[in-house]
Protein backbone atom coordinates (compact mmCIF):
# COMPACT_ATOMS: atom_id res chain seq x y z
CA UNK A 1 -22.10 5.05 1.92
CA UNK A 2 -20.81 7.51 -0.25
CA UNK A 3 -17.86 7.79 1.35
CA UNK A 4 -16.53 4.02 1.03
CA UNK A 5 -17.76 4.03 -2.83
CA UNK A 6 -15.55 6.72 -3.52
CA UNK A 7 -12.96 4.92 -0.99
CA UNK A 8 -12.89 1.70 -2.82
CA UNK A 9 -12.79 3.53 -6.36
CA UNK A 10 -9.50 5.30 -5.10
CA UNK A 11 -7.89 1.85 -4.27
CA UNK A 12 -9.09 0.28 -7.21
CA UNK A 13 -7.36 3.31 -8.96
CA UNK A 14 -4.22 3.01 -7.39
CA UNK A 15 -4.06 -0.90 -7.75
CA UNK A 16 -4.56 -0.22 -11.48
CA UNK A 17 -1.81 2.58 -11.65
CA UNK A 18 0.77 0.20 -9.52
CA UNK A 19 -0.20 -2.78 -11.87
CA UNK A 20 1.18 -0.57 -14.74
CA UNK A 21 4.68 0.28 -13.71
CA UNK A 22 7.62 -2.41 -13.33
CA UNK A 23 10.72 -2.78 -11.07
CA UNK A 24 12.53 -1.77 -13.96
CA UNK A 25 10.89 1.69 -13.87
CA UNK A 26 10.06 1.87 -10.47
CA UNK A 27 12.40 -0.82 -8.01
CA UNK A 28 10.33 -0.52 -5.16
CA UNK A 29 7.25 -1.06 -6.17
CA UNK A 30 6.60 -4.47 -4.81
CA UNK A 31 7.29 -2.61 -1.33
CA UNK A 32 4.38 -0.38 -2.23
CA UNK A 33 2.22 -3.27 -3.46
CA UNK A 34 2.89 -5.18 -0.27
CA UNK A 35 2.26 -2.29 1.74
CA UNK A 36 -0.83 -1.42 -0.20
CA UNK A 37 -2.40 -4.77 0.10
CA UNK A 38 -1.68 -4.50 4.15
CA UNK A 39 -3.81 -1.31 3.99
CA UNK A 40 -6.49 -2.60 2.25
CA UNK A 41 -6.59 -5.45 4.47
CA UNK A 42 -6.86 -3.06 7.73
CA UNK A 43 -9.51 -0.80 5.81
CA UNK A 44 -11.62 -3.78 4.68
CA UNK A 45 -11.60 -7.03 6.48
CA UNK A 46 -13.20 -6.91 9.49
CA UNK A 47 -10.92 -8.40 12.84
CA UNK A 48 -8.42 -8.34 10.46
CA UNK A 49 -4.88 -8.34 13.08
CA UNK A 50 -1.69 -6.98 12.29
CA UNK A 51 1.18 -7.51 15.00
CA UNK A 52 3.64 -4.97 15.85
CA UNK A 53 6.67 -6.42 13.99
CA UNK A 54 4.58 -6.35 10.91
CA UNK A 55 3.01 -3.43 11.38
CA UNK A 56 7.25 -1.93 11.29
CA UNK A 57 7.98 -4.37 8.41
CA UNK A 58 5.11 -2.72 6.71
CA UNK A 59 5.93 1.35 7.56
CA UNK A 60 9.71 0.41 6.70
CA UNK A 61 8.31 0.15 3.32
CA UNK A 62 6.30 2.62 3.19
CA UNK A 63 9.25 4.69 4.53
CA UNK A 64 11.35 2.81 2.23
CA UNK A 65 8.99 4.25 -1.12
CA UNK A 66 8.49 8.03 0.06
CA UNK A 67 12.69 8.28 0.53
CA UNK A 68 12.72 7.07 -3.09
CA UNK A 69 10.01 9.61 -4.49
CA UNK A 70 12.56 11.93 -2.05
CA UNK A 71 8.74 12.72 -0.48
CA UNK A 72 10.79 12.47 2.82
């Protein structure tokens, strides 16, 4: 549909955009990239399972990224 073209065009986006920056410039963003490849992973493989303790690992970092863009 529609709506998952412009879906997967978003995450292509932001893969590109997170390929671009380093640690140096940005230290957590292999907690984003992690994170983001979890996401993707729920949104687009099918029976794909993620476990409670991961699913926390995963929202620590998440967490861990918006308290360093001081989003939260």
């Amino acid at each position: 549909t529609l709506c998952e073209v412009h879906e997967m065009s978003e995450v292509e986006n932001l893969a590109e955009r997170m390929a671009g920056i380093s640690p140096q410039e940005f230290p957590e963003i292999e907690d984003l990239r992690e994170a983001h490849r979890v996401r993707n992973s729920i949104a687009h493989v099918p029976g794909f399972k993620l476990y409670k303790i991961e699913a926390e690992r995963i929202l620590g970092k998440y967490e861990k990224v918006l308290k360093a863009l001081e989003v939260i």
